[in-house]
CSV table of C-alpha atoms in Angstrom, one decimal:
chain,number,residue,atom,x,y,z
A,660,MET,CA,-0.2,0.2,0.0
A,661,LYS,CA,1.3,3.4,-1.2
A,662,GLY,CA,1.4,6.2,1.6
A,663,SER,CA,-1.0,9.0,0.7
A,664,LEU,CA,-0.5,13.0,1.5
A,665,LYS,CA,-3.8,15.1,2.4
A,666,LEU,CA,-3.5,18.8,3.0
A,667,SER,CA,-6.5,20.0,5.5
A,668,LEU,CA,-7.2,23.6,6.7
A,669,THR,CA,-8.5,24.2,9.9
A,670,GLN,CA,-9.7,28.0,11.4
A,671,LYS,CA,-9.1,28.4,14.9
A,672,LEU,CA,-9.5,31.4,17.2
A,673,GLN,CA,-7.5,31.7,20.3
A,674,GLN,CA,-7.1,34.8,22.8
A,675,ARG,CA,-3.2,35.4,24.2
A,676,LEU,CA,-3.0,38.5,26.7
A,677,SER,CA,0.0,40.7,25.7
A,678,PRO,CA,3.5,40.8,28.0
A,679,LEU,CA,2.2,44.4,28.8
A,680,GLN,CA,-1.4,42.9,29.8
A,681,MET,CA,0.5,39.3,31.9
A,682,ARG,CA,2.2,42.9,33.6
A,683,PHE,CA,-0.9,44.6,34.5
A,684,VAL,CA,-3.1,41.6,35.9
A,685,ARG,CA,-0.3,40.3,37.7
A,686,LEU,CA,0.0,44.3,39.2
A,687,LEU,CA,-3.9,44.4,39.3
A,688,GLU,CA,-4.1,41.4,41.8
A,689,MET,CA,-1.3,42.6,44.5
A,690,ASN,CA,-2.3,44.0,47.8
A,691,GLY,CA,-1.2,47.4,49.5
A,692,PRO,CA,1.9,45.4,51.2
A,693,GLU,CA,2.4,43.9,48.2
A,694,ILE,CA,2.2,46.5,45.2
A,695,GLU,CA,4.3,48.8,48.1
A,696,ASP,CA,7.0,46.4,47.9
A,697,GLU,CA,7.1,45.9,43.9
A,698,VAL,CA,7.2,50.0,43.2
A,699,ARG,CA,10.1,49.6,46.0
A,700,ARG,CA,11.6,46.8,43.9
A,701,GLU,CA,10.9,48.4,40.7
A,702,VAL,CA,12.7,52.1,41.5
A,703,ASP,CA,15.8,50.0,42.5
A,704,ASP,CA,16.2,48.2,39.4
A,705,ASN,CA,15.3,51.0,36.7
A,706,PRO,CA,17.7,53.7,36.7
A,707,ALA,CA,15.3,55.9,34.4
A,708,LEU,CA,12.9,55.6,37.5
A,709,GLU,CA,12.9,58.8,39.8
A,710,VAL,CA,10.5,59.1,42.9
A,711,VAL,CA,9.4,62.5,43.6
A,712,ASN,CA,10.1,64.9,46.2
A,713,ASP,CA,8.2,66.1,48.6
A,714,SER,CA,7.6,70.2,48.0
A,715,ALA,CA,8.5,70.8,51.8
A,716,VAL,CA,11.7,68.9,51.2
A,717,GLU,CA,12.6,70.8,47.9
A,718,GLY,CA,14.5,74.0,47.7
A,719,GLN,CA,16.3,73.0,50.7
A,720,GLU,CA,19.7,72.8,49.2
A,721,GLY,CA,22.5,74.6,50.8
A,722,VAL,CA,20.9,75.2,54.3
A,723,PHE,CA,23.4,74.9,56.9
A,724,ASN,CA,21.9,72.6,59.6
A,725,GLU,CA,24.9,70.0,60.5
A,726,SER,CA,25.2,70.3,64.5
A,727,ALA,CA,29.0,70.9,66.2
A,728,GLU,CA,28.0,67.3,67.0
A,729,ASP,CA,28.0,66.2,63.3
A,730,LEU,CA,30.6,68.0,63.0
A,731,GLN,CA,33.1,66.2,65.1
A,732,LEU,CA,31.9,62.9,63.5
A,733,ALA,CA,32.4,64.0,60.3
A,734,ASP,CA,36.6,64.2,60.9
A,735,TYR,CA,36.7,60.7,61.2
A,736,ARG,CA,37.0,58.9,58.3
A,737,ASN,CA,34.4,55.9,58.7
A,738,GLU,CA,32.1,54.7,61.9
A,739,ASP,CA,34.3,52.0,63.0
A,740,GLU,CA,36.8,54.6,63.9
A,741,ILE,CA,34.4,56.7,65.9
A,742,PRO,CA,35.2,56.1,69.6
A,743,SER,CA,32.4,54.9,71.7
A,744,TYR,CA,31.5,57.8,73.8
A,745,ARG,CA,30.7,60.5,70.8
A,746,PHE,CA,27.9,58.0,70.6
A,747,GLU,CA,26.5,58.2,74.1
A,748,ALA,CA,24.6,61.4,75.3
A,749,ASN,CA,24.7,62.9,78.9
A,750,ASN,CA,21.6,65.0,78.8
A,751,ARG,CA,20.6,64.4,82.5
A,752,SER,CA,20.7,66.0,85.8
A,753,LYS,CA,22.0,64.3,88.6
A,754,ASN,CA,18.7,64.0,90.4
A,755,ASP,CA,17.3,62.2,86.9
A,756,GLU,CA,15.9,58.5,87.3
A,757,TYR,CA,17.8,56.2,84.7
A,758,PHE,CA,15.7,53.7,83.0
A,759,GLU,CA,18.1,50.5,81.7
A,760,PRO,CA,16.0,49.0,78.7
A,761,VAL,CA,14.8,45.6,79.0
A,762,ALA,CA,15.0,43.0,76.3
A,763,VAL,CA,12.0,41.1,75.8
A,764,ALA,CA,12.5,37.9,75.0
A,765,GLU,CA,10.4,36.0,72.7
A,766,GLU,CA,8.4,33.1,74.0
A,767,ASN,CA,9.5,29.4,74.5
A,768,SER,CA,8.1,27.1,72.6
A,769,LEU,CA,6.7,24.0,73.8
A,770,SER,CA,9.7,21.8,73.2
A,771,ASP,CA,11.9,24.3,75.4
A,772,SER,CA,9.2,24.7,77.7
A,773,LEU,CA,9.3,20.7,78.8
A,774,MET,CA,13.3,20.6,78.6
A,775,ALA,CA,13.4,23.2,81.0
A,776,GLN,CA,10.8,21.5,83.4
A,777,LEU,CA,13.0,18.2,82.8
A,778,ALA,CA,16.3,20.0,83.1
A,779,GLU,CA,14.7,21.4,87.3
A,780,THR,CA,14.1,17.6,87.7
A,781,ASP,CA,16.8,15.1,88.6
A,782,VAL,CA,16.9,13.1,85.5
A,783,SER,CA,19.9,11.3,84.2
A,784,PRO,CA,21.3,12.6,80.9
A,785,PHE,CA,20.6,9.3,79.2
A,786,ASP,CA,17.2,9.8,80.1
A,787,LEU,CA,17.0,13.0,78.8
A,788,GLN,CA,17.9,12.3,75.7
A,789,ILE,CA,14.8,9.7,75.3
A,790,ALA,CA,12.8,12.3,76.6
A,791,ARG,CA,13.8,14.7,73.8
A,792,TYR,CA,12.8,12.4,71.2
A,793,ILE,CA,9.9,11.7,72.7
A,794,ILE,CA,8.4,15.4,73.2
A,795,GLY,CA,10.3,15.8,69.7
A,796,ASN,CA,7.1,13.5,68.5
A,797,LEU,CA,4.6,15.9,69.9
A,798,ASP,CA,2.5,17.5,67.7
A,799,ASP,CA,1.6,21.4,67.6
A,800,ASN,CA,-1.5,20.3,69.9
A,801,GLY,CA,0.6,18.7,72.2
A,802,TYR,CA,-0.3,15.2,71.0
A,803,LEU,CA,1.8,12.1,70.8
A,804,THR,CA,1.7,11.0,67.4
A,805,ARG,CA,3.5,8.2,67.2
A,806,THR,CA,3.2,4.6,69.8
A,807,LEU,CA,5.5,3.7,72.2
A,808,ASP,CA,6.3,0.7,69.5
A,809,GLN,CA,6.8,3.1,66.9
A,810,ILE,CA,9.0,5.1,69.1
A,811,LEU,CA,10.7,2.3,70.4
A,812,ASP,CA,11.9,0.9,67.0
A,813,ASP,CA,12.8,4.8,66.0
A,814,LEU,CA,14.9,4.9,69.1
A,815,ALA,CA,16.7,1.8,68.3
A,816,ILE,CA,17.5,2.6,64.4
A,817,ASN,CA,17.7,6.0,64.0
A,818,ALA,CA,19.5,7.0,67.4
A,819,GLY,CA,21.0,4.1,68.1
A,820,ILE,CA,19.9,4.5,71.9
A,821,GLU,CA,18.2,0.9,73.3
A,822,VAL,CA,15.6,0.8,75.8
A,823,ASP,CA,13.3,-1.4,77.4
A,824,MET,CA,9.5,-0.9,77.0
A,825,ASP,CA,8.8,-0.4,81.1
A,826,HIS,CA,11.0,2.1,81.1
A,827,LEU,CA,10.3,3.7,78.0
A,828,ARG,CA,6.8,4.2,79.3
A,829,GLU,CA,8.1,5.5,83.2
A,830,LEU,CA,9.8,8.3,81.0
A,831,VAL,CA,6.7,9.3,78.7
A,832,LYS,CA,4.5,9.1,81.9
A,833,ARG,CA,7.2,11.9,83.4
A,834,VAL,CA,6.5,14.1,80.1
A,835,ARG,CA,2.6,13.4,81.1
A,836,SER,CA,3.5,14.9,84.3
A,837,LEU,CA,5.0,18.4,82.9
A,838,ASP,CA,3.0,21.4,82.3
A,839,PRO,CA,0.8,22.4,80.9
A,840,PRO,CA,-1.6,19.9,81.9
A,841,GLY,CA,-2.8,17.4,79.8
A,842,ILE,CA,0.7,17.2,77.4
A,843,CYS,CA,1.8,14.4,75.5
A,844,ALA,CA,-2.1,12.5,75.5
A,845,TYR,CA,-2.7,9.9,72.4
A,846,ASP,CA,-5.8,11.1,72.1
A,847,LEU,CA,-8.5,14.1,73.4
A,848,ARG,CA,-9.8,11.5,75.5
A,849,ASP,CA,-7.2,11.0,77.6
A,850,CYS,CA,-5.5,14.4,76.8
A,851,LEU,CA,-9.3,15.4,79.4
A,852,ALA,CA,-8.6,12.7,81.6
A,853,LEU,CA,-5.1,13.8,82.6
A,854,GLN,CA,-6.5,17.6,82.9
A,855,LEU,CA,-9.0,16.0,85.3
A,856,ARG,CA,-6.4,13.9,87.4
A,857,ARG,CA,-4.3,17.0,88.7
A,858,LEU,CA,-8.2,19.1,89.7
A,859,SER,CA,-9.2,18.5,93.0
A,860,PRO,CA,-10.9,15.6,93.9
A,861,THR,CA,-14.2,16.9,94.4
A,862,GLY,CA,-17.8,14.8,93.6
A,863,PRO,CA,-18.0,16.7,90.4
A,864,ARG,CA,-14.9,16.4,89.4
A,865,LYS,CA,-14.5,12.3,90.3
A,866,LEU,CA,-18.0,12.3,88.4
A,867,ALA,CA,-16.2,14.2,85.6
A,868,LEU,CA,-13.5,11.8,85.1
A,869,GLU,CA,-15.9,8.7,85.2
A,870,ILE,CA,-17.8,10.2,82.1
A,871,VAL,CA,-14.2,10.4,80.4
A,872,GLU,CA,-13.3,7.8,81.1
A,873,HIS,CA,-16.0,5.4,80.5
A,874,TYR,CA,-18.9,7.2,78.6
A,875,PHE,CA,-17.0,9.5,76.3
A,876,ASP,CA,-19.0,8.1,73.4
A,877,ILE,CA,-22.2,8.7,74.7
A,878,PHE,CA,-21.0,12.2,76.1
A,879,SER,CA,-19.9,13.2,72.7
A,880,LEU,CA,-23.1,12.8,71.2
A,881,ARG,CA,-24.6,14.9,73.9
A,882,HIS,CA,-27.3,11.8,75.1
A,883,PHE,CA,-27.8,13.7,78.4
A,884,ASP,CA,-30.5,11.7,78.9
A,885,ARG,CA,-29.5,8.5,79.0
A,886,LEU,CA,-25.9,9.4,80.5
A,887,ALA,CA,-27.6,10.4,83.5
A,888,SER,CA,-29.9,7.5,83.9
A,889,MET,CA,-26.5,5.1,83.5
A,890,LEU,CA,-24.8,7.1,86.3
A,891,GLY,CA,-27.9,7.8,88.2
A,892,VAL,CA,-27.2,11.1,88.9
A,893,GLY,CA,-29.8,14.4,88.6
A,894,LYS,CA,-29.3,16.9,85.9
A,895,GLU,CA,-27.8,19.7,88.0
A,896,GLU,CA,-25.1,17.0,89.5
A,897,LEU,CA,-24.4,16.0,85.8
A,898,ARG,CA,-24.7,19.7,84.7
A,899,GLU,CA,-21.5,20.9,87.0
A,900,ALA,CA,-19.4,17.6,85.5
A,901,VAL,CA,-20.4,18.3,82.1
A,902,ASP,CA,-19.2,21.9,82.8
A,903,ILE,CA,-15.8,21.1,84.0
A,904,ILE,CA,-15.1,19.4,81.2
A,905,ARG,CA,-15.9,22.0,79.6
A,906,SER,CA,-13.6,24.3,80.8
A,907,LEU,CA,-10.7,21.8,80.0
A,908,ASN,CA,-8.2,23.0,77.5
A,909,PRO,CA,-8.4,20.1,74.4
A,910,LYS,CA,-5.3,21.7,72.9
A,911,PRO,CA,-2.8,22.1,76.1
A,912,GLY,CA,0.0,22.6,73.8
A,913,GLY,CA,-1.9,25.7,71.4
A,914,GLN,CA,-0.6,27.8,74.9
A,915,LEU,CA,2.5,28.3,73.8
A,916,GLY,CA,4.5,29.1,70.5
A,917,ASP,CA,2.0,32.2,69.2
A,918,SER,CA,4.9,34.9,68.5
A,919,ALA,CA,4.9,38.5,68.0
A,920,GLY,CA,5.6,37.8,64.4
A,921,ASP,CA,2.7,35.2,64.1
A,922,GLU,CA,0.2,38.0,65.2
A,923,LYS,CA,2.1,40.5,62.4
A,924,LEU,CA,1.2,37.6,59.5
A,925,ARG,CA,-2.1,38.1,60.9
A,926,HIS,CA,-2.1,41.6,60.5
A,927,ILE,CA,-4.8,42.9,58.0
A,928,ILE,CA,-3.8,46.3,55.9
A,929,PRO,CA,-7.3,47.2,54.2
A,930,ASP,CA,-7.0,48.4,50.7
A,931,PHE,CA,-9.8,50.9,51.3
A,932,THR,CA,-11.9,52.9,53.2
A,933,VAL,CA,-14.8,54.4,53.8
A,934,GLU,CA,-15.8,56.9,55.6
A,935,LEU,CA,-19.9,57.6,56.8
A,936,ASP,CA,-21.2,61.3,57.2
A,937,GLY,CA,-24.9,61.4,58.0
A,938,ASP,CA,-26.2,59.4,54.5
A,939,LYS,CA,-22.9,60.7,52.3
A,940,LEU,CA,-20.5,57.8,51.9
A,941,THR,CA,-17.2,58.7,50.9
A,942,LEU,CA,-14.3,56.2,49.5
A,943,ILE,CA,-10.4,56.6,49.8
A,944,LEU,CA,-8.4,54.1,48.2
A,945,VAL,CA,-5.3,53.6,51.0
A,946,ASN,CA,-2.5,54.6,48.9
A,947,ASN,CA,0.8,54.3,50.6
A,948,LEU,CA,2.3,54.6,47.0
A,949,PRO,CA,5.3,57.2,46.1
A,950,GLU,CA,5.0,59.6,43.0
A,951,LEU,CA,7.0,58.2,39.8
A,952,THR,CA,8.9,60.0,37.6
A,953,ILE,CA,11.0,59.7,34.4
A,954,GLU,CA,15.0,60.5,35.9
A,955,GLU,CA,15.9,63.4,34.2
A,956,SER,CA,18.7,62.4,32.3
A,957,PHE,CA,16.8,59.5,30.7
A,958,VAL,CA,14.3,62.3,29.4
A,959,SER,CA,16.5,62.7,26.4
A,960,ASP,CA,18.7,59.9,24.8
A,961,GLY,CA,21.6,60.9,27.0
A,962,ALA,CA,24.2,62.2,23.4
A,963,GLN,CA,24.8,65.1,25.9
A,964,PHE,CA,27.0,63.2,28.3
A,965,LEU,CA,28.2,60.5,26.0
A,966,SER,CA,29.7,63.5,23.7
A,967,ASP,CA,33.7,62.2,24.2
A,968,SER,CA,32.4,58.4,23.5
A,969,SER,CA,33.0,56.1,20.6
A,970,PRO,CA,30.2,55.9,17.8
A,971,ARG,CA,29.6,52.6,18.8
A,972,ALA,CA,28.9,53.4,22.8
A,973,LEU,CA,27.2,56.1,22.4
A,974,GLN,CA,25.3,53.8,20.1
A,975,GLU,CA,24.9,51.3,23.6
A,976,ALA,CA,23.9,54.1,25.4
A,977,LYS,CA,21.2,55.5,23.2
A,978,ALA,CA,19.7,52.0,23.3
A,979,PHE,CA,19.9,51.3,26.7
A,980,ILE,CA,18.7,54.6,27.7
A,981,ALA,CA,15.7,54.1,25.4
A,982,ARG,CA,14.7,50.6,27.1
A,983,LYS,CA,15.0,52.2,30.6
A,984,ARG,CA,12.8,55.0,29.4
A,985,GLU,CA,10.5,53.1,28.5
A,986,ASP,CA,9.8,50.4,30.9
A,987,ALA,CA,9.8,53.4,33.6
A,988,THR,CA,7.0,55.0,31.6
A,989,GLU,CA,5.3,51.5,30.9
A,990,PHE,CA,5.5,50.7,34.7
A,991,ILE,CA,3.9,54.5,35.5
A,992,ASP,CA,1.3,53.7,33.2
A,993,LEU,CA,0.3,50.3,34.3
A,994,LEU,CA,0.4,51.7,38.3
A,995,ARG,CA,-2.0,54.6,37.5
A,996,LEU,CA,-4.4,52.2,35.1
A,997,ARG,CA,-4.1,49.4,38.6
A,998,GLN,CA,-5.7,52.4,40.7
A,999,GLU,CA,-8.1,53.9,38.6
A,1000,THR,CA,-9.4,50.2,38.5
A,1001,LEU,CA,-9.3,49.4,42.1
A,1002,TYR,CA,-11.2,52.7,42.4
A,1003,LYS,CA,-13.4,52.1,39.9
A,1004,VAL,CA,-14.2,48.9,41.0
A,1005,MET,CA,-14.8,49.5,45.1
A,1006,SER,CA,-16.9,52.7,43.4
A,1007,ALA,CA,-19.5,50.5,42.1
A,1008,ILE,CA,-19.3,48.5,44.8
A,1009,VAL,CA,-20.3,50.9,47.2
A,1010,ARG,CA,-23.0,52.2,44.8
A,1011,TYR,CA,-24.7,48.8,44.8
A,1012,GLN,CA,-23.9,47.7,48.8
A,1013,HIS,CA,-25.0,51.7,49.7
A,1014,ASP,CA,-28.0,50.2,52.3
A,1015,PHE,CA,-25.2,48.1,53.8
A,1016,PHE,CA,-22.4,50.8,54.2
A,1017,ILE,CA,-25.1,53.0,55.3
A,1018,SER,CA,-26.8,50.6,58.1
A,1019,ASP,CA,-23.7,47.7,58.4
A,1020,ASP,CA,-26.6,45.3,58.9
A,1021,GLU,CA,-25.6,41.9,56.7
A,1022,ALA,CA,-29.6,41.6,56.1
A,1023,LYS,CA,-29.2,45.2,53.7
A,1024,LEU,CA,-26.6,43.1,51.3
A,1025,ARG,CA,-28.2,43.0,47.9
A,1026,PRO,CA,-27.6,40.0,46.0
A,1027,MET,CA,-24.6,40.6,43.4
A,1028,ILE,CA,-22.4,39.1,41.0
A,1029,LEU,CA,-19.2,40.1,39.3
A,1030,LYS,CA,-21.4,40.6,36.3
A,1031,ASP,CA,-23.4,43.0,38.1
A,1032,ILE,CA,-19.7,45.1,38.8
A,1033,ALA,CA,-19.0,44.4,35.2
A,1034,GLU,CA,-22.3,46.0,33.3
A,1035,LYS,CA,-21.5,48.8,35.3
A,1036,THR,CA,-17.7,49.6,35.0
A,1037,GLY,CA,-17.1,47.9,31.4
A,1038,TYR,CA,-14.4,45.9,32.6
A,1039,ASP,CA,-14.1,42.0,31.9
A,1040,LEU,CA,-15.3,39.8,34.3
A,1041,SER,CA,-11.4,38.6,35.1
A,1042,VAL,CA,-10.8,42.2,36.0
A,1043,ILE,CA,-13.6,42.2,38.5
A,1044,SER,CA,-12.2,39.0,40.1
A,1045,ARG,CA,-8.7,40.0,40.3
A,1046,ALA,CA,-9.4,44.0,41.7
A,1047,THR,CA,-11.5,42.0,44.5
A,1048,ALA,CA,-9.0,39.3,45.1
A,1049,GLY,CA,-6.9,39.7,48.6
A,1050,LYS,CA,-8.2,42.8,48.6
A,1051,TYR,CA,-10.4,44.6,52.0
A,1052,VAL,CA,-12.1,47.9,53.2
A,1053,ALA,CA,-12.7,49.4,56.5
A,1054,THR,CA,-15.6,50.6,57.3
A,1055,PRO,CA,-17.0,52.2,60.8
A,1056,GLY,CA,-18.3,48.6,61.3
A,1057,GLY,CA,-15.4,46.7,60.9
A,1058,VAL,CA,-13.2,45.5,58.0
A,1059,TYR,CA,-14.5,43.1,56.1
A,1060,PRO,CA,-13.0,41.3,52.2
A,1061,LEU,CA,-14.4,42.3,49.1
A,1062,LYS,CA,-15.2,39.0,48.5
A,1063,PHE,CA,-17.9,39.2,51.2
A,1064,PHE,CA,-19.9,41.7,48.9
A,1065,PHE,CA,-20.9,39.5,46.6
A,1066,ASN,CA,-23.6,36.9,47.3
A,1067,GLU,CA,-25.8,34.9,44.6
A,1068,LYS,CA,-29.4,34.8,44.9
A,1069,VAL,CA,-31.1,32.2,46.4
A,1070,ASN,CA,-33.8,31.4,44.3
A,1071,ASN,CA,-33.9,32.8,41.1
A,1072,ASP,CA,-37.3,34.7,41.5
A,1073,GLU,CA,-36.1,35.9,45.3
A,1074,GLU,CA,-34.7,39.0,45.2
A,1075,SER,CA,-33.2,38.0,49.1
A,1076,SER,CA,-29.6,37.2,49.1
A,1077,ALA,CA,-27.5,34.3,51.0
A,1078,HIS,CA,-26.1,36.7,53.6
A,1079,GLU,CA,-29.6,37.6,54.3
A,1080,ILE,CA,-30.6,34.0,54.9
A,1081,LEU,CA,-27.8,33.7,56.8
A,1082,ALA,CA,-28.4,36.4,59.3
A,1083,ALA,CA,-32.2,35.2,59.5
A,1084,MET,CA,-30.8,32.0,60.2
A,1085,ARG,CA,-28.3,33.5,63.1
A,1086,GLU,CA,-30.9,35.2,64.4
A,1087,ILE,CA,-33.1,31.9,64.7
A,1088,ILE,CA,-30.8,29.8,66.1
A,1089,ASN,CA,-29.8,32.2,68.6
A,1090,GLY,CA,-33.6,32.4,69.8
A,1091,GLU,CA,-33.6,29.2,70.1
A,1092,ASP,CA,-34.5,26.5,73.5
A,1093,PRO,CA,-30.9,25.3,74.1
A,1094,HIS,CA,-32.0,22.5,75.6
A,1095,ASN,CA,-34.8,21.4,72.6
A,1096,PRO,CA,-32.4,22.9,69.8
A,1097,LEU,CA,-34.1,23.5,66.4
A,1098,ASN,CA,-33.3,20.7,63.4
A,1099,ASP,CA,-33.0,21.8,60.1
A,1100,ASP,CA,-36.3,20.6,59.3
A,1101,ALA,CA,-37.5,22.9,62.2
A,1102,LEU,CA,-35.5,25.8,60.7
A,1103,MET,CA,-36.6,25.5,57.3
A,1104,GLN,CA,-39.9,26.0,59.0
A,1105,ARG,CA,-38.8,28.6,60.8
A,1106,LEU,CA,-37.1,30.8,57.4
A,1107,SER,CA,-40.2,29.7,55.2
A,1108,GLU,CA,-42.3,31.9,58.2
A,1109,LYS,CA,-40.2,34.7,57.5
A,1110,GLY,CA,-40.8,34.7,53.4
A,1111,TYR,CA,-37.5,32.5,52.8
A,1112,GLU,CA,-38.7,29.1,51.1
A,1113,LEU,CA,-35.6,26.9,50.8
A,1114,ALA,CA,-35.0,23.9,50.9
A,1115,ARG,CA,-33.6,21.1,53.4
A,1116,ARG,CA,-30.3,20.4,52.4
A,1117,THR,CA,-29.9,24.1,51.4
A,1118,VAL,CA,-30.6,24.7,55.0
A,1119,ALA,CA,-28.1,22.9,56.1
A,1120,LYS,CA,-25.6,23.9,53.9
A,1121,TYR,CA,-25.9,27.7,55.2
A,1122,ARG,CA,-26.3,26.1,58.8
A,1123,GLU,CA,-22.8,24.9,58.1
A,1124,ARG,CA,-21.2,28.2,56.5
A,1125,LEU,CA,-22.3,29.6,59.8
A,1126,GLY,CA,-20.1,27.2,61.5
A,1127,ILE,CA,-23.2,26.5,63.7
A,1128,PRO,CA,-23.3,22.4,64.8
A,1129,VAL,CA,-26.2,20.0,64.2
A,1130,ALA,CA,-29.0,19.9,66.9
A,1131,ARG,CA,-28.0,17.0,68.5
A,1132,LEU,CA,-24.7,19.0,69.7
A,1133,ARG,CA,-26.3,22.2,70.1
A,1134,LYS,CA,-27.9,20.2,72.9
A,1135,GLN,CA,-27.3,21.7,76.1
A,1136,ILE,CA,-28.3,19.6,79.8
């Protein structure tokens, strides 16, 4: 058989972003701190970019404002030659009180705290080495993540330490006796039992320990009537024991290890601020970006600075200046376009959700999707999505992510938003009888009475969205 050649013609439509569009998209997705870092990085990398000086600083050249101390320090070639006494200031009288600055040490980690407690006891170096390995197998909540058999094998294989099971159990018991109570537990039940054994042996405490050790499954299902019957106690006695269990810490390891650095990571810097004056709303784009311009020597082709250079060097210099000037102009234009886009998108959101910004009531949130804002701004849906991703707005009522304002209609024929129904559901659950909480069918009926016709599975979805457990787990004694 002979092969045959065939020529076919196909037509395909593709949409590709240019490098300039890709760069704009990347800038649009950045939040406040990220765009500030990007501007700082661009100014450092591109000599054609210049930060416009404040008017207060301009025109002060030639003004002499150095002190006598500054003049004396200028006599030295570098800071290493300056004597230490030059950096000391003595502007106090003899009656002044002098305070030494106190350095605040960071909070110890969980392992550091446990090892420090063990070091204060009469534990031998050999046992301390094994205890260190045990503590190293605790998770962030303080639970032991490996079985004793596994730890025994790990010690023999990885550390070359031979120890018998009885000795290992004794060291684990020693670690479990450390603070905070409940540390080195095998599971939640064991953690609660460890804490209960540290409390004074009162009647309610003994009952709480019996519940945790022998009836934990029934307690976790909140079958309180059955639990009281099996224990032979009244509701008041059971309530006291349950209150003690609820006061315990299920994650004892979480008490240590939170540093100031972690707190900073959780800090949110809003990108917008909405101020309320009566019924008037004022939108402010929080802008810590400096004003940028083209550096003076890059405005022209730079030939006046290279008159003595060879033709080739002059050509390369002109190409370099033109390329950097073009990059700088492009970045300034993209930055301005980013700010205009963000402001226009947020302005549309504020107009659309005007009632919420006036009242700060979630029930006043209108159903709103990306398409609604795209129609008001003329931008593509992808632009709206990127402009609102990771951005926050500060209002008199709090700080909200921009995605918070987008919520779909529950049904196509209703004007009720998801936030409105969530607020109504939260109100109903907050007012329910804690001894006989409402199940999803009862919630569906209550919402229907308020005018929200929902299916049972939708009610369950919204309840889970609020982080509210099922009725059985909300039941109190």
